[in-house]
XYZ file of C-alpha atoms in Angstrom:
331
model
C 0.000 0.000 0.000
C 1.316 3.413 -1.049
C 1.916 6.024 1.559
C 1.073 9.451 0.785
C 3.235 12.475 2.425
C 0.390 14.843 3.458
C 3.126 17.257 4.468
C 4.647 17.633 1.577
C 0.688 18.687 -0.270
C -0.872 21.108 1.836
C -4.200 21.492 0.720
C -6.172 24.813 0.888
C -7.889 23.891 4.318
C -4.215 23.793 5.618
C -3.383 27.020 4.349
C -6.712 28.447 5.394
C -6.009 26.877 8.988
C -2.372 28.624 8.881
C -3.252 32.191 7.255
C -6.795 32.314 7.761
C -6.675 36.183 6.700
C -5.654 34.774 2.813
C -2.599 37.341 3.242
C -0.192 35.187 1.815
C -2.317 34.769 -1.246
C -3.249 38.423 -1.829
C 0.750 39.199 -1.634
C 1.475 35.987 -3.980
C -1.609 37.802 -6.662
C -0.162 41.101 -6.446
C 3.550 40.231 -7.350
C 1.967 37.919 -10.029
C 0.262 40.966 -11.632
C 3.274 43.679 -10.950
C 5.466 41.106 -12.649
C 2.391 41.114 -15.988
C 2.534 44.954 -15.586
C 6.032 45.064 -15.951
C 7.433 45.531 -19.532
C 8.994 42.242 -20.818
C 11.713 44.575 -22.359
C 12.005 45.912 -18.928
C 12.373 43.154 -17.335
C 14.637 41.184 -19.835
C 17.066 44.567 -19.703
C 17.238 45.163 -16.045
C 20.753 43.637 -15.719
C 22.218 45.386 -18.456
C 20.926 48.893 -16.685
C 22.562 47.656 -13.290
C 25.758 46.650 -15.174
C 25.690 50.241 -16.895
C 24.852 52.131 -13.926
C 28.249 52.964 -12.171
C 29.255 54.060 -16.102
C 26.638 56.436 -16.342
C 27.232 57.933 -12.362
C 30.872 58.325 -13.666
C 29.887 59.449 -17.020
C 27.431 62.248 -15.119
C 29.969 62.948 -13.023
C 33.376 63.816 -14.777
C 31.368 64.745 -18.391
C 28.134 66.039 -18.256
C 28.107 68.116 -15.136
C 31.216 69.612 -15.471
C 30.207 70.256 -19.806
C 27.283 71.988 -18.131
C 29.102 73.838 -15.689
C 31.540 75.133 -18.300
C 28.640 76.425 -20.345
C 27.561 78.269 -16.671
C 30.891 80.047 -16.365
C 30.790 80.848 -20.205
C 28.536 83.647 -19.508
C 30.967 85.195 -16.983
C 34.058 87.260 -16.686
C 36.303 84.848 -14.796
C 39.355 85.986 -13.060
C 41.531 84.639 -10.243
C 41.876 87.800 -8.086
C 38.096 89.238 -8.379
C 34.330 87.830 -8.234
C 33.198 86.683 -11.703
C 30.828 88.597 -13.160
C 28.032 88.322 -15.495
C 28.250 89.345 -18.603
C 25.652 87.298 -20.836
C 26.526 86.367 -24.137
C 29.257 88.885 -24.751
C 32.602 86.109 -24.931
C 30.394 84.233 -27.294
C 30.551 87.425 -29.600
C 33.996 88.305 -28.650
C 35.400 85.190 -30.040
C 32.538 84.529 -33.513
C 33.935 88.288 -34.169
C 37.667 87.155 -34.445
C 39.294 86.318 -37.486
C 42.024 84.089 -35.508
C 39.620 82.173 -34.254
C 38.103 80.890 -37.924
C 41.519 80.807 -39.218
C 42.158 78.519 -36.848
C 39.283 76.167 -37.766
C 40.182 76.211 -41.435
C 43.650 75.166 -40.333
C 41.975 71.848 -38.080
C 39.628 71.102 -41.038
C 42.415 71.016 -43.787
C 45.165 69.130 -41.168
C 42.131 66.427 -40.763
C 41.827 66.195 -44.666
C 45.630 65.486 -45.063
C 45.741 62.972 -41.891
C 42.123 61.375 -42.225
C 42.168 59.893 -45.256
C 45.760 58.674 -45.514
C 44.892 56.992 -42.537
C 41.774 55.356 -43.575
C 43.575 53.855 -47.047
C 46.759 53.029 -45.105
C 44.654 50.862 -42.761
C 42.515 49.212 -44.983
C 45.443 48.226 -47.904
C 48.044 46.967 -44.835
C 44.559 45.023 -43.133
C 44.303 43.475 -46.406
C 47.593 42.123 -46.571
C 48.028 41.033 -43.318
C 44.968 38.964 -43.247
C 46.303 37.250 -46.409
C 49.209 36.798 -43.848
C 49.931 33.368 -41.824
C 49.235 33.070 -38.255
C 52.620 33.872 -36.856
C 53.559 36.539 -39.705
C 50.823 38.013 -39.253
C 51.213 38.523 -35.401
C 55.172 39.347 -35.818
C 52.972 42.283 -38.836
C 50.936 43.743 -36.191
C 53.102 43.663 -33.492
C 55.038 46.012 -35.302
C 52.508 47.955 -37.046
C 51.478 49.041 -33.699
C 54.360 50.465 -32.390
C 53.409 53.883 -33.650
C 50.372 53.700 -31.228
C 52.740 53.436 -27.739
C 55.067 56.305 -29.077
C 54.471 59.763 -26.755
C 53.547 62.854 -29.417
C 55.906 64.772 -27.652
C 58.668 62.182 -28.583
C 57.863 61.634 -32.375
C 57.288 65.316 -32.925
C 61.462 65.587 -31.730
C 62.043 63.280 -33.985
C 60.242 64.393 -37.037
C 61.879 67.720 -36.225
C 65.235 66.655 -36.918
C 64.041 64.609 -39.904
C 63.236 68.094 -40.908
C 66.114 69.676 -40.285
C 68.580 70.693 -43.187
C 70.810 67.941 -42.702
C 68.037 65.379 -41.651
C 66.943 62.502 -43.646
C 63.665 64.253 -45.471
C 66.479 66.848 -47.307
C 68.962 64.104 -47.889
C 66.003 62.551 -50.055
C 65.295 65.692 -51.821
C 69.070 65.894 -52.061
C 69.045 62.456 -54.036
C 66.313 64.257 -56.630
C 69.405 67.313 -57.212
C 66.810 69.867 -55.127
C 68.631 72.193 -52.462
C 67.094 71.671 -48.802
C 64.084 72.775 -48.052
C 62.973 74.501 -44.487
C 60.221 72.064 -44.037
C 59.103 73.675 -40.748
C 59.641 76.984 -41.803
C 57.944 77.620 -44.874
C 54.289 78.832 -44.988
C 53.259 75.831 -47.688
C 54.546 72.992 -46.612
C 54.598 73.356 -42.471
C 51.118 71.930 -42.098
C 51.659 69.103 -44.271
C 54.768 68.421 -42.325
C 53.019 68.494 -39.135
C 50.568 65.718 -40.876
C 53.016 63.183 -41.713
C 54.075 62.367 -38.030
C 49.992 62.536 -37.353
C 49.459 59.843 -39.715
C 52.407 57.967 -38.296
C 51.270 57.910 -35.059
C 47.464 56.675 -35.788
C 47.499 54.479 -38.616
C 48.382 51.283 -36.334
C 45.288 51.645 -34.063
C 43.147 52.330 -37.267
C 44.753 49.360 -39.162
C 44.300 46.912 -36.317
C 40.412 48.070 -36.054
C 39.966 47.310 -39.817
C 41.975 44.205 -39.351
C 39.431 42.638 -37.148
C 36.734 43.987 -39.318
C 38.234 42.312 -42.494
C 38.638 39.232 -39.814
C 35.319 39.151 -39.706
C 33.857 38.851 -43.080
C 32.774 35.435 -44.320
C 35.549 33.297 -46.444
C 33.050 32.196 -48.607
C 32.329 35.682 -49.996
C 36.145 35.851 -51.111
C 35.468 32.418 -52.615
C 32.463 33.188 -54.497
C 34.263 36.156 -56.172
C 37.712 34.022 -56.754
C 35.565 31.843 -58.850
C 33.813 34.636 -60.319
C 37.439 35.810 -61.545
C 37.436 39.243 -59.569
C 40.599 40.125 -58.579
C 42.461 42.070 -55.131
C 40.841 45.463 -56.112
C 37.700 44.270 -57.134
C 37.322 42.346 -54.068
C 38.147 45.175 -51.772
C 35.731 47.580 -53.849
C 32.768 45.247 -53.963
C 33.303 42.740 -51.018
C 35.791 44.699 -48.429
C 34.653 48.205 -48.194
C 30.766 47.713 -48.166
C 31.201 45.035 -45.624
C 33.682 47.941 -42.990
C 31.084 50.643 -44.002
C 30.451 50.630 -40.034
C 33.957 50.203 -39.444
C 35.505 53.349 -41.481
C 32.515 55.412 -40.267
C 33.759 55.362 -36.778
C 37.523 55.577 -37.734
C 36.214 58.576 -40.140
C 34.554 60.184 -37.431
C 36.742 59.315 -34.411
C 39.590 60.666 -36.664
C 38.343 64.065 -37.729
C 37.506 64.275 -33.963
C 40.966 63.837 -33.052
C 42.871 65.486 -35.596
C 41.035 68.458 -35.520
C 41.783 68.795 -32.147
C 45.485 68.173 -32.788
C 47.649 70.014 -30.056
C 51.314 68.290 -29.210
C 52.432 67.927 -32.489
C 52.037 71.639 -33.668
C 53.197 73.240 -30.202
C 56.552 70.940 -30.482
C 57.653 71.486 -33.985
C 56.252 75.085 -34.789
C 54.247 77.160 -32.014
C 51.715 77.322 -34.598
C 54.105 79.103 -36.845
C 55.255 80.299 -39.626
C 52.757 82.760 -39.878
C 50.254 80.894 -37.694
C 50.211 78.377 -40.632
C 49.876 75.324 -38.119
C 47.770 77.413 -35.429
C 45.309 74.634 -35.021
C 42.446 75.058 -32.908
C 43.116 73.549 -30.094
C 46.970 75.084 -30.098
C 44.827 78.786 -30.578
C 42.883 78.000 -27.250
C 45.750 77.320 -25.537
C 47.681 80.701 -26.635
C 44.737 82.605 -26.008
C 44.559 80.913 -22.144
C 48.247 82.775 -21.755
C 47.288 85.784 -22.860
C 48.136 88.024 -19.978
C 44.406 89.914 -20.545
C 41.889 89.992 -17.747
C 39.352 87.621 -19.642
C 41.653 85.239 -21.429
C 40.085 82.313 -19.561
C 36.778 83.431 -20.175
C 37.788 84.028 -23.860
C 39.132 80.327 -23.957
C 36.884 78.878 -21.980
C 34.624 80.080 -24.924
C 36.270 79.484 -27.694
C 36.713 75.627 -26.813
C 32.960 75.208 -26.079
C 32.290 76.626 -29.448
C 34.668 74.011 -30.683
C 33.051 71.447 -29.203
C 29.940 72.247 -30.874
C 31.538 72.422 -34.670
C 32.920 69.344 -33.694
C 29.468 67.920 -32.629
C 27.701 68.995 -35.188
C 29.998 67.816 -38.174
C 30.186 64.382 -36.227
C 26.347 64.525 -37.094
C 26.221 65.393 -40.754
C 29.032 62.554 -41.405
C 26.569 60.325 -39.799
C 23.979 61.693 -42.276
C 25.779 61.943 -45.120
C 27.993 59.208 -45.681
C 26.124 55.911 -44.025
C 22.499 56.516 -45.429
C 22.050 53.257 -43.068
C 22.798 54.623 -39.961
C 26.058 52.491 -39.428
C 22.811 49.221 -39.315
C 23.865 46.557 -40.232
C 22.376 44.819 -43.677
């Protein structure tokens, strides 16, 4: 005969006998229906919010609040041995009236069109060919390709100086073409693009280790398809490659006009932002105009680099517009 374990099946009479005010129920019913009212997108994402919380504090912290803040003090005279005072939008005319200021921008837009897209076509032809690459040649390839990437500005801007100089290696080449030296550095037309060669140095191992594991990430079997179709390197990069990194360039398109816009080491070390203010970038004008022994220079500079951050802001919007119609989605 088969015993049953009452214990172990309570029956409602039990339950009545032990909560005979139904409490237990009513609470079980109510988290039941708080748990239906609940978003299932809620409720399936509430990990992800805790995981991004302490992000966000930090991000509110040491970004937005003190972004905010700087905007506050924008609309005041600042100085160290007086109260601030208020003086509305008057810095924000001060520096949209001055010529240096624009100059300045036009210098950060046409540095970023010299660095950018060397950059972007460096990366993508040395990706190429180190995927091609075996296993251990192509680790020994990026191993070195990133050196660039640990080098201090400071330290490849000396060295790029004496490249420069009249003796240095860039005049011994132009020496081997029966040209006199030229004052790289010192010359109105050429000092900017000087400063970019050393920029492009210095980021084109990051960017061609992103588009490395981009490329890494395609299918074979598109390459296949297209080897038996008889296209060949180019056409594979044009019609397989670069649609396939859309995403990836995007963000190395925008992330790099960011940052070379914003260039700062490099011109201070080999010019001052000279000759002629020919390498006066923006962020190298800001800086000057801090120094500036005036009563309001950091007013004026605190300013001038919030107005920066908004030309920067807003052309990080129309590249998103312009050049992914897709919105960096996926296909």
């Amino acid at each position: 005969m088969t015993m049953i374990d009452v214990s172990a099946q309570p029956t409602a009479q039990a339950t009545e006998l032990t909560d005979p005010s139904g409490t237990s129920r009513r609470r079980l019913r109510r988290r039941v229906r708080g748990s239906e009212q609940t978003p299932r997108h809620l409720r399936s994402n509430r990990t992800a919010y805790v995981m991004i919380a302490p992000m966000v504090v930090l991000l509110g912290i040491f970004v937005i609040w003190p972004l905010v803040y700087a905007f506050y003090l924008s609309f005041f005279e600042i100085s160290f041995y007086k109260d601030a005072e208020f003086v509305g939008l008057d810095f924000y005319q001060y520096v949209l009236t001055d010529p240096e200021f624009y100059e300045s921008l036009g210098i950060g837009f046409r540095f970023a069109l010299m660095v950018v897209p060397a950059i972007l076509v460096l990366a993508l032809l040395l990706a190429s060919f180190i995927a091609t690459l075996s296993k251990r040649m192509a680790a020994f390839m990026k191993t070195i390709v990133y050196v660039p990437a640990v080098v201090s500005s400071v330290v490849a801007a000396i060295i790029f100086v004496f490249i420069y100089q009249d003796e240095g290696v860039a005049n011994w080449f132009v020496g081997l073409l029966g040209k006199g030296p030229i004052a790289w550095l010192n010359t109105e037309g050429s000092a900017l693009p000087a400063v970019a060669i050393p920029a492009i140095w210095l980021g084109f191992g990051v960017s061609t280790l992103i588009m490395l594991a981009g490329i890494l990430d395609i299918p074979d079997s598109y390459y296949e398809s297209a080897k038996l179709d008889g296209a060949n390197f180019w056409q594979r990069t044009r019609f397989i490659t670069i649609p396939s990194l859309r995403n990836v360039i995007l963000y190395l398109l925008v992330t790099g006009i960011t940052l070379t816009i914003q260039e700062f080491q490099l011109p201070l070390v080999m010019t001052n932002g000279g000759p002629v203010n020919a390498t006066n970038t923006p962020n190298l004008y800001i800086f000057n105009s801090f120094r500036d022994g005036t009563p309001y220079a950091t007013s004026y500079s605190l300013t001038a680099a919030l107005l920066l951050f908004i030309v920067i802001g807003t052309i990080s919007i129309i590249i998103f517009r312009v050049v992914s119609s897709e919105k960096s989605s996926d296909a």
